[in-house]
Amino acid sequence: MSITILGIESSCDDTSAAVISDGLLKSNVIASQKVHQEFGGVVPELASRAHQQNIVPVVSEALRQAGISPSDLDAVAFTRGPGLLGSLLVGTSFAKGMAIGLNIPTVDVNHLHGHVLSHFIKEDDSQAVPEFPFICLLISGGNSQIILVRSYFDMEILGSTIDDAAGEAFDKCAKVMGLPYPGGPHIDRLAAEGNADAFKFARPHIPELDYSFSGLKTSFLYTVRDNLKADSGFIEKRKADLAASLQKTIIDILLDKLAKAVEKTGVKAVAIGGGVSANSGVRGAIENFCRRKGIKAWIPKRSFTTDNAAMVAIAGYFKYLEGEFCPLDLPPYSKVEV
Ligand code: KG4
């Protein structure tokens, strides 16, 4: 019997819906919200309102592209958290309403879980997927975690950021340079033309496998501020070198702890996930690292790195197969770990 799951993602500023049938992706529609750009960050109230406007057309389009009607669905999976509560409420309420109307179950998905399981989204039957156990470096706008993945549902966080996430380091430093939000992709583009050894920024000394990016951010701010005093055109003249040096420092920090985690666990594969895993420098560095260590690197397609409902649908599919459904009175949550 064929199992068809609708996934809904609304945890931050992307409204997304996807259909997965028997583990194969049939559609993945994402409406990104432009409304936040002029504010230099996501404005929660505006995000909730945009989700309200987007959710019906996005879900309709996902069903249309998959070539199915609502009655073909076996369950509705949705991101229950973590994320912005108002945004999550839109997706959660919509998913529950639709499931009640269709008389099918809902499946709640942890957003971070979804990022890890994005490596199991298959676009065709021949596609290879990771074998357990592996380490997932989850790097996004809200998280930087090293996760030991033993199975679809057994995940252990080995290390986490104690302050900013890797994406925040990109975005906040980009803001200092006057780049639009989110700054990560702009730094990525500029870094390709700069000298990565031009500037030296602070590196953290944090025990175990935890991360910290706030010191780097402060040292970046001071470097820019001090140089601007001497030359008001400093940022414009040196933006590529600043971006390249920043990106290299972030990658070095990420890889230092990742290497320790691989050593400690002896895993034979590393996967990356979350928005920052779209970064060209990060992708290249992970591939080189894995080649040197003789282990497998799992680098996701860029469309599956940032927030998307395909990852929610695949996580929902696995939970559905286990019979793990969500009672209708479970509310969304804003903060929790994997
Ligand atoms: O996973 P994600 O879409 O959602 C949140 O956690 O909010 O990640 C968004 C983050 C932002 O910080 C953004 O700047 C970063 O991912 N990002 C990048 C790139 N593309 C997105 N950072 C560096 N290089 C990129 N190419």
Coordinates of C-alpha atoms and ligand atoms in Angstrom, one line a residue:
M1 CA 0.0 0.0 0.0
S2 CA 1.3 3.4 -0.9
I3 CA 1.9 6.0 1.8
T4 CA 1.6 9.7 0.9
I5 CA 2.5 12.4 3.4
L6 CA 2.0 16.2 3.2
G7 CA 4.8 18.1 5.0
I8 CA 4.3 21.7 6.3
E9 CA 7.1 24.0 7.4
S10 CA 6.5 27.4 9.0
S11 CA 9.0 27.7 11.8
C12 CA 10.7 31.0 10.7
D13 CA 10.4 33.0 7.5
D14 CA 9.7 30.4 4.8
T15 CA 6.3 28.9 4.2
S16 CA 6.8 25.5 2.6
A17 CA 4.7 22.5 1.7
A18 CA 6.0 19.2 0.2
V19 CA 4.6 15.8 -0.7
I20 CA 6.4 12.5 -0.2
S21 CA 5.0 9.3 -1.5
D22 CA 6.6 6.0 -0.3
G23 CA 9.8 7.9 0.5
L24 CA 10.0 9.6 -2.9
L25 CA 9.7 13.4 -3.2
K26 CA 6.9 14.5 -5.4
S27 CA 6.9 18.3 -4.8
N28 CA 8.6 20.9 -2.5
V29 CA 7.2 24.4 -2.7
I30 CA 8.8 27.3 -0.8
A31 CA 7.5 30.8 -0.4
S32 CA 10.3 32.9 1.1
Q33 CA 9.2 36.1 2.8
K34 CA 10.8 39.3 1.4
V35 CA 8.9 41.5 3.9
H36 CA 11.8 41.2 6.5
Q37 CA 14.6 42.5 4.2
E38 CA 14.2 46.2 5.1
F39 CA 14.4 45.4 8.8
G40 CA 17.7 43.5 8.7
G41 CA 16.3 40.5 10.4
V42 CA 13.1 38.4 10.8
V43 CA 10.2 40.3 12.4
P44 CA 8.1 37.6 14.1
E45 CA 4.7 39.3 13.8
L46 CA 5.2 40.0 10.1
A47 CA 6.4 36.4 9.6
S48 CA 3.2 35.0 11.2
R49 CA 1.0 37.3 9.0
A50 CA 2.9 36.2 5.8
H51 CA 2.5 32.5 6.7
Q52 CA -1.3 33.1 7.0
Q53 CA -1.3 34.6 3.5
N54 CA 1.0 32.0 2.0
I55 CA -0.1 28.7 3.5
V56 CA -3.2 27.9 1.4
P57 CA -1.7 28.7 -2.0
V58 CA 1.6 27.0 -1.0
V59 CA -0.2 23.8 0.1
S60 CA -2.4 23.8 -3.0
E61 CA 0.6 24.2 -5.3
A62 CA 2.4 21.4 -3.6
L63 CA -0.6 19.0 -4.1
R64 CA -1.0 20.2 -7.7
Q65 CA 2.7 19.6 -8.5
A66 CA 2.6 16.2 -6.9
G67 CA -0.5 15.4 -9.1
I68 CA -2.6 14.4 -6.1
S69 CA -5.8 15.6 -4.4
P70 CA -6.2 16.0 -0.6
S71 CA -8.1 12.7 -0.4
D72 CA -4.9 10.9 -1.5
L73 CA -3.1 11.9 1.7
D74 CA -2.4 9.5 4.5
A75 CA -1.1 12.0 7.0
V76 CA -0.2 15.7 7.5
A77 CA 3.3 16.2 9.0
F78 CA 4.2 19.6 10.4
T79 CA 7.0 21.4 12.2
R80 CA 6.0 21.6 15.8
G81 CA 9.2 23.4 16.9
P82 CA 11.6 24.9 17.6
G83 CA 11.0 28.2 16.0
L84 CA 8.9 31.4 16.2
L85 CA 5.8 30.6 18.1
G86 CA 3.4 32.7 16.1
S87 CA 4.8 31.2 12.8
L88 CA 4.6 27.7 14.2
L89 CA 1.0 28.2 15.2
V90 CA 0.0 29.0 11.6
G91 CA 1.5 25.7 10.3
T92 CA 0.4 23.6 13.3
S93 CA -3.2 24.9 13.2
F94 CA -3.5 24.5 9.4
A95 CA -2.1 20.9 9.6
K96 CA -4.5 19.9 12.4
G97 CA -7.5 21.5 10.6
M98 CA -6.7 19.8 7.3
A99 CA -6.1 16.4 9.0
I100 CA -9.4 16.7 10.9
G101 CA -11.2 17.6 7.7
L102 CA -9.7 14.6 5.9
N103 CA -10.0 12.3 8.9
I104 CA -6.3 11.4 8.8
P105 CA -3.6 11.6 11.5
T106 CA -1.1 14.4 12.0
V107 CA 2.6 13.8 12.7
D108 CA 4.7 16.4 14.6
V109 CA 8.3 16.9 13.5
N110 CA 11.2 18.5 15.3
H111 CA 12.7 21.1 12.9
L112 CA 16.3 20.1 13.7
H113 CA 15.4 16.4 13.3
G114 CA 14.1 17.4 9.9
H115 CA 17.4 19.1 8.9
V116 CA 19.3 15.9 9.8
L117 CA 16.8 13.6 8.0
S118 CA 17.0 15.8 4.9
H119 CA 19.8 13.4 3.8
F120 CA 17.1 10.7 3.3
I121 CA 15.0 12.7 0.9
K122 CA 15.0 10.7 -2.3
E123 CA 14.2 12.2 -5.7
D124 CA 14.6 8.9 -7.4
D125 CA 14.8 5.3 -6.2
S126 CA 18.5 4.8 -7.1
Q127 CA 19.7 7.6 -4.8
A128 CA 22.1 6.6 -2.1
V129 CA 21.4 7.7 1.5
P130 CA 23.7 7.7 4.6
E131 CA 24.3 4.5 6.7
F132 CA 24.1 4.7 10.5
P133 CA 25.9 5.9 12.5
F134 CA 27.1 9.2 11.2
I135 CA 27.8 12.7 12.5
C136 CA 25.7 15.6 11.3
L137 CA 27.1 19.1 11.6
L138 CA 23.9 21.1 11.9
I139 CA 24.6 24.7 11.1
S140 CA 21.8 27.3 10.6
G141 CA 20.7 30.7 11.6
G142 CA 19.6 29.5 15.0
N143 CA 21.8 26.4 15.7
S144 CA 25.3 25.0 15.5
Q145 CA 25.3 21.4 16.7
I146 CA 27.4 18.3 16.3
I147 CA 24.9 15.4 16.4
L148 CA 25.7 11.7 16.5
V149 CA 22.9 10.0 14.5
R150 CA 22.5 6.4 15.4
S151 CA 19.1 5.9 13.6
Y152 CA 16.2 7.9 12.3
F153 CA 15.1 8.6 15.8
D154 CA 18.2 8.0 18.0
M155 CA 20.2 11.2 17.9
E156 CA 22.7 12.5 20.5
I157 CA 23.9 16.1 20.7
L158 CA 27.7 15.9 21.3
G159 CA 28.2 19.7 21.1
S160 CA 26.3 22.9 20.7
T161 CA 26.9 26.6 20.5
I162 CA 27.0 28.3 23.9
D163 CA 26.1 31.7 22.3
D164 CA 25.6 32.7 18.7
A165 CA 25.0 30.2 15.9
A166 CA 27.3 30.0 12.8
G167 CA 24.6 31.6 10.7
E168 CA 24.3 34.5 13.2
A169 CA 28.0 35.1 12.9
F170 CA 27.7 35.4 9.2
D171 CA 24.6 37.6 9.4
K172 CA 25.7 39.9 12.1
C173 CA 29.2 40.5 10.6
A174 CA 27.5 41.1 7.2
K175 CA 25.3 43.7 8.9
V176 CA 28.4 45.5 10.2
M177 CA 29.6 45.6 6.5
G178 CA 26.2 47.1 5.5
L179 CA 25.2 43.9 3.5
P180 CA 21.5 43.0 3.3
Y181 CA 19.8 40.4 5.5
P182 CA 20.5 37.5 5.5
G183 CA 24.2 38.2 5.0
G184 CA 25.5 34.6 4.8
P185 CA 25.0 34.2 1.0
H186 CA 26.5 37.7 0.4
I187 CA 29.6 36.8 2.4
D188 CA 29.8 33.5 0.5
R189 CA 29.8 35.4 -2.9
L190 CA 32.3 38.1 -1.8
A191 CA 34.6 35.6 -0.1
A192 CA 35.3 33.9 -3.5
E193 CA 37.2 37.1 -4.6
G194 CA 39.1 37.9 -1.3
N195 CA 42.3 36.9 0.5
A196 CA 41.3 34.7 3.4
D197 CA 44.5 35.4 5.3
A198 CA 44.1 39.2 5.1
F199 CA 42.6 39.6 8.6
K200 CA 43.0 37.6 11.8
F201 CA 39.9 37.4 14.0
A202 CA 39.5 35.9 17.5
R203 CA 39.1 32.2 17.8
P204 CA 37.3 30.6 20.8
H205 CA 38.8 28.3 23.4
I206 CA 35.8 26.4 24.5
P207 CA 36.2 22.9 26.2
E208 CA 34.8 19.7 24.7
L209 CA 32.7 19.9 21.5
D210 CA 30.8 23.1 22.1
Y211 CA 31.0 26.1 19.9
S212 CA 31.1 29.8 20.5
F213 CA 30.9 32.6 17.8
S214 CA 30.3 35.7 19.8
G215 CA 34.0 36.5 20.3
L216 CA 34.6 36.3 16.6
K217 CA 31.7 38.6 16.0
T218 CA 33.1 41.2 18.5
S219 CA 36.6 41.0 17.1
F220 CA 35.2 41.5 13.5
L221 CA 33.3 44.6 14.7
Y222 CA 36.4 46.1 16.4
T223 CA 38.6 45.4 13.3
V224 CA 36.0 47.2 11.1
R225 CA 35.5 50.1 13.6
D226 CA 39.3 50.7 14.1
N227 CA 40.0 50.7 10.4
L228 CA 37.0 52.9 9.6
K229 CA 38.6 55.6 11.9
A230 CA 41.6 55.8 9.6
D231 CA 39.8 55.3 6.3
S232 CA 36.0 55.9 5.8
G233 CA 36.2 53.9 2.6
F234 CA 37.7 50.8 4.4
I235 CA 34.7 48.5 4.1
E236 CA 34.1 49.2 0.4
K237 CA 37.8 48.7 -0.4
R238 CA 38.4 45.6 1.6
K239 CA 34.9 43.9 1.6
A240 CA 36.1 40.8 -0.3
D241 CA 39.1 40.3 2.1
L242 CA 36.9 40.8 5.1
A243 CA 34.4 38.3 3.9
A244 CA 37.0 35.7 2.9
S245 CA 38.8 36.1 6.3
L246 CA 35.5 35.8 8.2
Q247 CA 34.4 32.8 6.3
K248 CA 37.7 31.0 6.8
T249 CA 37.6 31.7 10.5
I250 CA 34.1 30.3 10.8
I251 CA 35.1 27.2 8.8
D252 CA 38.2 26.6 11.0
I253 CA 36.1 26.9 14.1
L254 CA 33.5 24.4 12.8
L255 CA 36.1 21.9 11.5
D256 CA 38.2 22.0 14.7
K257 CA 35.4 20.6 16.8
L258 CA 34.1 18.3 14.0
A259 CA 37.5 16.7 13.8
K260 CA 37.5 16.0 17.5
A261 CA 34.0 14.5 17.3
V262 CA 35.0 12.2 14.4
E263 CA 38.0 11.1 16.4
K264 CA 36.0 10.5 19.6
T265 CA 33.2 8.5 17.9
G266 CA 35.1 6.8 15.1
V267 CA 32.2 7.3 12.7
K268 CA 32.9 6.7 9.0
A269 CA 30.6 9.4 7.6
V270 CA 29.9 13.1 8.2
A271 CA 26.8 14.9 6.9
I272 CA 26.0 18.7 7.0
G273 CA 22.7 20.4 7.2
G274 CA 21.0 23.7 7.9
G275 CA 21.3 27.0 6.0
V276 CA 25.0 27.5 6.5
S277 CA 25.7 24.2 4.8
A278 CA 24.8 26.0 1.6
N279 CA 28.1 27.9 1.9
S280 CA 30.6 27.1 -0.8
G281 CA 33.6 27.3 1.5
V282 CA 32.0 25.1 4.1
R283 CA 31.0 22.5 1.5
G284 CA 34.5 22.4 0.0
A285 CA 36.1 22.2 3.5
I286 CA 33.9 19.3 4.6
E287 CA 34.7 17.4 1.4
N288 CA 38.4 18.0 1.8
F289 CA 38.3 17.0 5.5
C290 CA 36.4 13.8 4.8
R291 CA 38.8 12.9 1.9
R292 CA 41.8 13.3 4.2
K293 CA 40.2 11.2 6.9
G294 CA 39.1 8.5 4.4
I295 CA 35.4 8.9 5.4
K296 CA 32.3 9.7 3.5
A297 CA 30.9 13.3 3.1
W298 CA 27.2 13.8 2.7
I299 CA 26.6 17.3 1.2
P300 CA 23.0 18.1 0.6
K301 CA 21.5 19.8 -2.4
R302 CA 21.3 23.5 -1.7
S303 CA 17.5 23.5 -1.9
F304 CA 17.4 21.1 1.1
T305 CA 19.8 23.1 3.3
T306 CA 17.6 26.0 4.1
D307 CA 14.1 25.6 5.6
N308 CA 12.0 23.4 3.5
A309 CA 9.0 21.1 3.9
A310 CA 10.6 18.1 2.1
M311 CA 12.6 17.4 5.3
V312 CA 9.4 17.7 7.4
A313 CA 7.6 15.3 5.0
I314 CA 10.4 12.7 5.1
A315 CA 10.7 12.9 8.9
G316 CA 6.9 12.6 9.1
Y317 CA 7.0 9.6 6.8
F318 CA 9.5 7.7 9.0
K319 CA 7.4 8.5 12.1
Y320 CA 4.2 7.5 10.3
L321 CA 5.8 4.1 9.5
E322 CA 6.5 3.7 13.3
G323 CA 2.8 4.7 14.1
E324 CA 4.0 7.8 15.9
F325 CA 1.1 10.2 15.5
C326 CA 0.5 13.6 17.2
P327 CA -2.5 14.1 19.5
L328 CA -4.5 17.1 18.4
D329 CA -4.0 18.9 21.8
L330 CA -0.2 19.1 21.4
P331 CA 0.9 22.8 21.1
P332 CA 3.9 24.1 19.2
Y333 CA 7.1 24.9 21.2
S334 CA 9.6 27.6 20.5
K335 CA 12.7 26.1 22.1
V336 CA 14.0 22.5 22.5
E337 CA 17.0 20.4 21.5
V338 CA 17.0 17.4 19.1
Ligands
KG4_1 O1 18.4 26.8 8.2 P1 18.1 28.2 7.9 O2 17.4 28.4 6.6 O3 17.1 28.8 9.0 C1 17.4 29.3 10.2 O4 18.0 28.7 11.1 O5 16.9 30.5 10.3 O6 19.4 29.0 8.0 C2 19.5 30.4 7.7 C3 20.9 30.8 7.9 C4 21.1 32.3 7.8 O7 22.0 32.7 8.9 C5 21.8 32.5 6.5 O8 22.7 33.7 6.4 C6 22.6 31.2 6.3 O9 21.7 30.3 6.8 N1 23.1 31.0 5.0 C7 24.3 31.0 4.6 C8 24.3 30.7 3.2 N2 23.0 30.5 2.8 C9 22.3 30.7 3.9 N3 25.5 31.3 5.3 C10 26.6 31.3 4.6 N4 26.7 31.0 3.3 C11 25.6 30.8 2.5 N5 25.7 30.5 1.2

